[in-house]
CSV table of C-alpha atoms in Angstrom, one decimal:
chain,number,residue,atom,x,y,z
A,260,GLN,CA,143.2,106.5,-95.0
A,261,LEU,CA,146.8,107.3,-94.1
A,262,ILE,CA,147.9,106.7,-97.7
A,263,PRO,CA,147.0,109.5,-100.8
A,264,HIS,CA,144.3,108.3,-102.6
A,265,ALA,CA,144.2,109.2,-106.2
A,266,SER,CA,141.8,108.6,-109.2
A,267,ILE,CA,141.5,109.5,-113.0
A,268,GLU,CA,138.6,109.6,-114.9
A,269,GLN,CA,138.1,109.9,-118.7
A,270,LYS,CA,135.0,110.2,-120.5
A,271,ARG,CA,134.3,110.6,-124.3
A,272,PHE,CA,131.0,111.3,-125.7
A,273,THR,CA,130.1,111.2,-129.3
A,274,ALA,CA,127.1,112.7,-130.5
A,275,LYS,CA,125.4,113.5,-134.3
A,276,PRO,CA,122.3,115.5,-135.4
A,277,ASP,CA,119.1,114.0,-136.2
A,278,ASN,CA,119.3,115.8,-139.8
A,279,SER,CA,122.8,114.8,-140.9
A,280,ASN,CA,123.7,112.2,-142.6
A,281,LYS,CA,127.5,113.5,-143.1
A,282,LEU,CA,130.2,111.7,-141.1
A,283,ASN,CA,132.3,114.7,-140.6
A,284,ASP,CA,129.1,116.1,-138.8
A,285,THR,CA,130.0,113.9,-136.0
A,286,PHE,CA,130.7,115.4,-132.5
A,287,ILE,CA,133.1,113.8,-129.8
A,288,ALA,CA,133.9,115.7,-127.0
A,289,LYS,CA,136.8,113.9,-124.6
A,290,ASN,CA,136.6,114.9,-120.3
A,291,ILE,CA,139.7,114.1,-118.2
A,292,ASN,CA,139.5,114.6,-114.5
A,293,LEU,CA,142.0,113.9,-112.0
A,294,GLU,CA,141.8,113.9,-108.0
A,295,LEU,CA,144.3,113.5,-105.7
A,296,LYS,CA,143.6,113.3,-101.7
A,297,GLN,CA,145.6,113.3,-98.5
A,298,ALA,CA,145.1,113.2,-95.1
A,299,LEU,CA,147.1,115.4,-92.7
A,300,LEU,CA,145.3,114.6,-89.5
A,301,ASP,CA,143.1,111.8,-89.0
A,302,PHE,CA,143.4,110.2,-85.4
A,303,LYS,CA,140.6,107.4,-86.1
A,304,SER,CA,142.6,106.6,-89.4
A,305,TYR,CA,145.8,106.1,-87.6
A,306,ARG,CA,144.7,104.5,-84.7
A,307,THR,CA,142.6,101.9,-86.6
A,308,TYR,CA,146.1,101.3,-88.3
A,309,LYS,CA,147.6,100.9,-84.9
A,310,LYS,CA,144.9,98.5,-83.9
A,311,SER,CA,145.4,96.3,-87.1
A,312,GLU,CA,148.8,95.9,-85.9
A,313,ILE,CA,147.9,94.3,-82.7
A,314,ILE,CA,145.4,92.2,-84.5
A,315,SER,CA,148.1,90.7,-86.9
A,316,SER,CA,150.6,90.1,-83.9
A,317,LYS,CA,147.4,88.1,-82.3
A,318,ALA,CA,146.9,86.3,-85.5
A,319,ASP,CA,150.8,85.6,-85.5
A,320,ASN,CA,150.8,84.7,-81.7
A,321,ASP,CA,147.9,82.4,-81.5
A,322,LEU,CA,149.4,80.6,-84.7
A,323,SER,CA,152.7,79.5,-82.6
A,324,LEU,CA,150.2,78.7,-79.4
A,325,ALA,CA,148.2,76.3,-81.6
A,326,ARG,CA,151.8,75.1,-83.3
A,327,GLN,CA,153.0,74.6,-79.4
A,328,ASN,CA,149.4,72.9,-78.4
A,329,LEU,CA,150.1,70.7,-80.7
A,330,ILE,CA,153.6,69.3,-80.0
A,331,LEU,CA,152.6,69.5,-76.4
A,332,ASN,CA,149.1,67.0,-77.1
A,333,VAL,CA,151.5,64.3,-79.3
A,334,ALA,CA,154.0,64.3,-76.5
A,335,GLU,CA,151.6,63.8,-73.9
A,336,LYS,CA,150.1,60.9,-76.1
A,337,TYR,CA,153.5,59.6,-77.1
A,338,ILE,CA,154.7,59.4,-73.4
A,339,ASP,CA,150.9,57.9,-72.1
A,340,VAL,CA,151.4,55.1,-75.1
A,341,LEU,CA,154.8,54.2,-73.1
A,342,GLU,CA,153.5,54.5,-69.5
A,343,LYS,CA,150.7,52.1,-70.8
A,344,HIS,CA,153.3,49.7,-72.3
A,345,ALA,CA,155.1,49.8,-69.1
A,346,ILE,CA,152.1,48.7,-66.8
A,347,TYR,CA,151.2,46.1,-69.4
A,348,LYS,CA,154.8,44.7,-69.4
A,349,ALA,CA,154.4,44.7,-65.5
A,350,SER,CA,151.2,42.8,-65.7
A,351,VAL,CA,152.7,40.2,-68.1
A,352,SER,CA,155.4,39.8,-66.0
A,353,GLU,CA,153.4,38.8,-63.0
A,354,SER,CA,151.2,36.5,-65.2
A,355,LYS,CA,154.7,34.4,-66.3
A,356,THR,CA,155.3,34.4,-62.7
A,357,LEU,CA,152.0,33.1,-61.8
A,358,LEU,CA,152.1,30.6,-64.2
A,359,ALA,CA,155.7,29.6,-63.3
A,360,GLN,CA,153.9,29.0,-59.7
A,361,LYS,CA,150.8,27.7,-60.8
A,362,LYS,CA,153.1,24.9,-63.1
A,363,TYR,CA,155.3,24.3,-59.5
A,364,ASP,CA,151.8,24.3,-57.4
A,365,GLN,CA,150.5,21.2,-59.9
A,366,SER,CA,153.6,19.3,-59.4
A,367,LYS,CA,153.5,19.9,-55.5
A,368,TYR,CA,150.1,18.8,-55.5
A,369,ASN,CA,150.2,15.5,-57.7
A,370,ALA,CA,153.2,14.7,-55.3
A,371,GLY,CA,150.8,15.5,-52.4
A,372,SER,CA,153.0,18.1,-50.9
A,373,ILE,CA,150.1,20.6,-50.8
A,374,THR,CA,146.6,20.8,-50.6
A,375,LYS,CA,144.0,21.2,-53.3
A,376,THR,CA,143.0,24.4,-51.7
A,377,ASN,CA,146.7,26.1,-52.6
A,378,LEU,CA,146.2,25.0,-55.8
A,379,LEU,CA,143.2,26.7,-56.8
A,380,GLU,CA,144.1,29.8,-55.0
A,381,THR,CA,147.4,30.0,-57.4
A,382,SER,CA,144.9,29.4,-60.3
A,383,ALA,CA,142.4,32.3,-59.3
A,384,LYS,CA,145.7,34.4,-58.6
A,385,TYR,CA,146.7,33.3,-62.4
A,386,ASP,CA,143.2,33.9,-64.0
A,387,SER,CA,142.9,37.4,-62.3
A,388,ALA,CA,146.6,38.3,-64.0
A,389,ILE,CA,145.3,37.2,-67.0
A,390,ALA,CA,142.6,39.3,-67.0
A,391,HIS,CA,144.5,42.2,-65.4
A,392,GLU,CA,146.9,41.9,-68.4
A,393,ILE,CA,144.4,41.9,-71.1
A,394,SER,CA,142.6,45.2,-69.5
A,395,ASN,CA,146.5,46.7,-70.0
A,396,GLN,CA,146.7,45.5,-73.1
A,397,ASN,CA,143.7,47.1,-74.3
A,398,LYS,CA,144.5,50.5,-72.9
A,399,MET,CA,148.1,50.5,-74.4
A,400,LEU,CA,146.2,49.5,-77.9
A,401,ASP,CA,143.6,52.6,-77.4
A,402,ALA,CA,146.7,55.2,-76.2
A,403,CYS,CA,148.4,53.9,-79.4
A,404,ASP,CA,145.4,54.3,-81.7
A,405,GLU,CA,144.9,58.0,-80.1
A,406,TYR,CA,148.8,58.6,-81.1
A,407,LYS,CA,148.4,57.5,-84.7
A,408,GLU,CA,145.1,59.5,-85.0
A,409,THR,CA,146.9,62.4,-84.0
A,410,THR,CA,149.9,62.4,-85.9
A,411,LYS,CA,148.4,60.5,-89.2
A,412,GLU,CA,151.4,58.1,-88.6
A,413,LYS,CA,150.6,54.5,-89.8
A,414,ASN,CA,153.6,52.5,-88.0
A,415,PRO,CA,155.0,55.0,-85.4
A,416,VAL,CA,157.9,54.0,-84.1
A,417,PHE,CA,158.2,54.4,-79.6
A,418,MET,CA,161.2,54.2,-77.4
A,419,ALA,CA,160.9,53.5,-73.8
A,420,LEU,CA,162.9,55.5,-71.2
A,421,ASP,CA,166.5,53.9,-70.5
A,422,PRO,CA,166.0,52.1,-67.2
A,423,LYS,CA,169.4,53.7,-66.2
A,424,ASN,CA,168.2,57.2,-67.1
A,425,LYS,CA,167.8,59.5,-63.8
A,426,PRO,CA,165.7,62.2,-63.4
A,427,LYS,CA,167.8,65.5,-63.8
A,428,LYS,CA,168.6,67.8,-60.9
A,429,LEU,CA,166.4,70.8,-60.9
A,430,ASP,CA,168.5,74.0,-61.8
A,431,LYS,CA,168.7,76.6,-58.9
A,432,THR,CA,167.0,79.0,-60.5
A,433,SER,CA,164.3,80.5,-57.8
A,434,VAL,CA,160.6,79.8,-58.4
A,435,ASP,CA,159.9,83.7,-58.5
A,436,LYS,CA,162.3,84.1,-61.5
A,437,LYS,CA,161.2,81.1,-63.4
A,438,ILE,CA,157.7,82.9,-62.7
A,439,GLN,CA,158.7,85.8,-64.5
A,440,LEU,CA,159.9,84.1,-67.4
A,441,MET,CA,156.9,82.4,-67.8
A,442,GLN,CA,155.0,85.6,-67.5
A,443,ALA,CA,157.4,87.2,-70.3
A,444,GLY,CA,156.9,84.0,-72.8
A,445,ASN,CA,153.8,82.5,-72.2
A,446,LEU,CA,151.5,82.3,-75.2
A,447,SER,CA,148.6,82.1,-73.4
A,448,LEU,CA,149.2,85.0,-71.6
A,449,LYS,CA,150.7,86.8,-74.6
A,450,SER,CA,147.5,86.1,-76.6
A,451,SER,CA,145.2,87.3,-73.5
A,452,PHE,CA,147.2,90.7,-73.4
A,453,LEU,CA,147.1,91.4,-77.0
A,454,ASN,CA,142.9,90.6,-77.2
A,455,SER,CA,142.9,93.2,-74.1
A,456,LEU,CA,144.9,95.7,-76.0
A,457,SER,CA,142.9,95.7,-78.9
A,458,ILE,CA,139.8,96.3,-77.1
A,459,LYS,CA,141.6,99.2,-75.6
A,460,LYS,CA,142.7,100.5,-78.8
A,461,GLU,CA,138.8,100.3,-80.4
A,462,ILE,CA,138.0,102.5,-77.5
A,463,ASP,CA,140.7,104.9,-78.9
A,464,ILE,CA,139.1,105.0,-82.2
A,465,GLN,CA,135.8,105.6,-81.0
A,466,GLU,CA,137.3,108.4,-79.1
A,467,ALA,CA,138.7,109.7,-81.9
A,468,GLY,CA,135.3,110.3,-83.4
A,469,HIS,CA,135.5,113.8,-81.3
A,470,LEU,CA,138.6,114.9,-82.9
A,471,PRO,CA,138.7,116.9,-86.2
A,472,THR,CA,140.2,115.6,-89.5
A,473,VAL,CA,142.5,117.6,-92.1
A,474,ASN,CA,143.0,116.8,-95.4
A,475,ILE,CA,144.4,118.3,-98.6
A,476,SER,CA,143.2,117.6,-102.0
A,477,GLY,CA,144.0,118.7,-105.1
A,478,SER,CA,141.8,118.2,-108.9
A,479,TYR,CA,142.7,118.6,-112.4
A,480,SER,CA,139.8,118.8,-115.0
A,481,ASN,CA,140.2,119.3,-118.7
A,482,LYS,CA,137.2,119.3,-120.9
A,483,HIS,CA,137.8,119.6,-124.6
A,484,ASN,CA,135.0,119.9,-127.2
A,485,PRO,CA,137.0,120.1,-131.1
A,486,ASN,CA,135.6,122.2,-133.7
A,487,SER,CA,133.7,120.9,-136.5
A,488,ILE,CA,131.0,122.0,-139.0
A,489,LEU,CA,128.2,121.6,-136.3
A,490,ASN,CA,129.4,124.8,-134.1
A,491,SER,CA,126.1,126.2,-134.7
A,492,TYR,CA,124.9,123.2,-132.9
A,493,TYR,CA,128.1,122.3,-130.7
A,494,PRO,CA,130.2,125.4,-130.2
A,495,THR,CA,133.9,125.2,-129.4
A,496,ASN,CA,134.4,125.0,-125.4
A,497,ASP,CA,137.5,124.0,-124.1
A,498,THR,CA,138.0,124.3,-120.3
A,499,GLU,CA,140.9,123.0,-118.1
A,500,THR,CA,140.2,123.5,-114.3
A,501,LYS,CA,143.2,123.3,-111.5
A,502,SER,CA,142.1,123.1,-107.9
A,503,ILE,CA,143.6,122.7,-104.5
A,504,GLY,CA,142.6,123.0,-101.1
A,505,LEU,CA,142.3,122.1,-97.2
A,506,GLU,CA,139.7,120.5,-95.8
A,507,ILE,CA,138.9,120.6,-92.1
A,508,GLN,CA,136.2,118.4,-90.5
A,509,VAL,CA,135.4,119.3,-86.8
A,510,PRO,CA,132.5,117.2,-85.2
A,511,ILE,CA,130.2,118.9,-83.2
A,512,TYR,CA,127.3,116.5,-82.0
A,513,GLN,CA,126.3,112.9,-83.1
A,514,GLY,CA,123.1,111.9,-81.0
A,515,GLY,CA,125.4,110.6,-78.2
A,516,SER,CA,126.1,107.5,-80.3
A,517,ILE,CA,129.9,108.0,-80.0
A,518,ASN,CA,129.6,107.9,-75.7
A,519,ASP,CA,127.3,104.8,-75.8
A,520,GLN,CA,130.2,103.0,-77.9
A,521,ILE,CA,132.9,104.1,-76.0
A,522,GLU,CA,131.1,103.1,-72.7
A,523,GLN,CA,130.1,99.9,-74.1
A,524,SER,CA,133.7,99.0,-75.1
A,525,GLN,CA,135.3,100.2,-71.7
A,526,GLN,CA,132.8,97.2,-70.0
A,527,ILE,CA,134.6,95.0,-72.4
A,528,TYR,CA,137.7,95.7,-71.8
A,529,LYS,CA,137.3,95.9,-67.9
A,530,GLN,CA,136.3,92.3,-68.4
A,531,SER,CA,139.0,91.4,-71.0
A,532,ALA,CA,141.4,93.1,-67.7
A,533,GLU,CA,140.0,91.0,-65.7
A,534,GLU,CA,140.0,88.0,-67.6
A,535,LEU,CA,144.0,88.2,-68.4
A,536,GLU,CA,144.7,88.9,-64.5
A,537,GLN,CA,143.0,85.6,-63.4
A,538,LEU,CA,145.1,84.1,-66.1
A,539,ARG,CA,148.1,85.3,-64.8
A,540,SER,CA,147.4,84.3,-61.7
A,541,ASN,CA,146.1,80.6,-62.8
A,542,LEU,CA,149.4,80.5,-64.6
A,543,THR,CA,151.4,81.3,-61.5
A,544,ILE,CA,149.7,78.9,-59.0
A,545,GLU,CA,150.2,76.2,-61.8
A,546,MET,CA,153.9,77.4,-62.2
A,547,ARG,CA,154.7,76.7,-58.2
A,548,LYS,CA,152.7,73.4,-58.2
A,549,ASN,CA,154.6,71.9,-61.2
A,550,ASN,CA,157.9,72.9,-59.3
A,551,HIS,CA,156.5,71.1,-56.2
A,552,HIS,CA,155.7,68.3,-58.1
A,553,LEU,CA,159.1,68.2,-59.4
A,554,ILE,CA,161.1,68.2,-56.6
A,555,SER,CA,158.7,65.3,-55.0
A,556,GLY,CA,158.4,63.8,-58.2
A,557,ILE,CA,162.6,63.1,-58.0
A,558,LYS,CA,161.8,61.7,-54.5
A,559,GLN,CA,158.9,59.4,-55.6
A,560,ILE,CA,160.9,58.0,-58.4
A,561,ASN,CA,164.1,56.9,-56.3
A,562,ALA,CA,161.5,55.6,-53.3
A,563,LEU,CA,159.6,53.7,-56.2
A,564,LYS,CA,162.8,52.4,-57.4
A,565,SER,CA,163.7,50.9,-54.1
A,566,SER,CA,160.3,49.5,-53.6
A,567,VAL,CA,160.7,47.6,-57.0
A,568,ILE,CA,164.3,46.2,-55.6
A,569,SER,CA,162.8,45.3,-52.3
A,570,SER,CA,159.8,43.4,-54.1
A,571,LYS,CA,162.1,41.5,-56.2
A,572,SER,CA,164.2,40.5,-53.0
A,573,ALA,CA,161.0,39.9,-50.9
A,574,LEU,CA,159.8,37.7,-53.7
A,575,ARG,CA,162.7,35.8,-54.0
A,576,ALA,CA,162.9,35.0,-50.7
A,577,GLN,CA,159.4,34.0,-50.2
A,578,GLN,CA,159.8,31.7,-53.0
A,579,ALA,CA,162.7,29.9,-51.2
A,580,GLY,CA,160.6,30.2,-48.0
A,581,TYR,CA,157.8,28.3,-49.9
A,582,GLU,CA,159.7,25.9,-51.2
A,583,ALA,CA,161.2,24.9,-47.6
A,584,GLY,CA,157.7,25.2,-46.1
A,585,THR,CA,158.0,28.3,-44.1
A,586,ARG,CA,156.2,30.5,-45.9
A,587,THR,CA,152.5,30.1,-47.1
A,588,ASN,CA,150.9,29.9,-50.5
A,589,SER,CA,149.2,33.3,-49.7
A,590,GLU,CA,152.1,35.2,-48.5
A,591,LEU,CA,154.1,33.9,-51.9
A,592,LEU,CA,151.0,35.4,-53.7
A,593,ASN,CA,150.8,38.6,-52.4
A,594,SER,CA,154.9,38.9,-53.0
A,595,ILE,CA,154.2,38.1,-56.6
A,596,ASN,CA,151.1,41.1,-56.6
A,597,GLN,CA,153.1,43.3,-54.5
A,598,LEU,CA,156.2,43.3,-57.2
A,599,GLN,CA,153.6,44.0,-60.1
A,600,GLU,CA,151.9,46.9,-58.2
A,601,SER,CA,155.4,48.1,-57.4
A,602,GLU,CA,156.7,48.1,-61.0
A,603,SER,CA,153.5,49.8,-62.2
A,604,GLU,CA,153.8,52.7,-59.8
A,605,TYR,CA,157.4,53.1,-60.5
A,606,ALA,CA,156.7,53.2,-64.5
A,607,ILE,CA,153.6,55.7,-63.9
A,608,ALA,CA,156.2,58.2,-61.4
A,609,ARG,CA,158.9,58.0,-64.1
A,610,TYR,CA,156.8,59.0,-67.1
A,611,ASN,CA,154.5,61.7,-65.1
A,612,TYR,CA,158.0,63.2,-63.8
């Protein structure tokens, strides 16, 4: 206890002889005690106080970490909804294209220009696209439900990425510099560090069991017995006592319990230090991977964007060739499917980035 400790006590006694019926024969005594104690040297209490500061800091950090994780969780679910919607949109576009192609083939078949095999092949592709569209719609709705359950929003509004939006170029900060910034500000790493530091302080507290403590104390006592006609029974006795002292406690031997506790805490501290270092190593590796993914992600987005443009041009060429009779039905259907795959992969790459 580092702060002063003060206590005050007041007692009142009332007594009356058994053989007296007179009111003024009643005897009343009053006692007042006042004690004050202040630690001058108490390593255990001081180190316990320092540990409590670390625990308080860790609690604040863990709260910030929980808020950060919630924000990241909401952002990931939001982006997941947008990604699933983009994939669903691409499958809807494929279904519409195949439906138009199916109607065109039906008219060509009725005119006798194509075989029934070509019509059935187009119909099968269309039916498969519808099933794929329904599956993607369900995935989108599931993602939307997860987002609403997390945010408790009844009617959330989602805004897709602008098609004209381009990924930003990475800054020129080196990876090593980014790792240093991460290690200085990562809340998970800070929480693990504070936990390890708290265990280290516990060892210091236990080691303080071998150290002396010094306290200063003072007391004041006043006992008052008033005069009465019962002096023969209760003679007057007024007492006033004042004292001040220095208390020194030096531990000598406690059966080795303190050493056992210290050894146990040291093992726990060693384990926490290893976990801290492992977390730091994992975060460093993850940081380097993320940097590589960002660099490759930009290139992948640009490549897939070109793939979508090429797939659209190829589809138009296949449609023109099919109408002219220079391209087969299978080639046209494959071109439609390729466009849908390119658009889906492009959307996934953008939202992953």
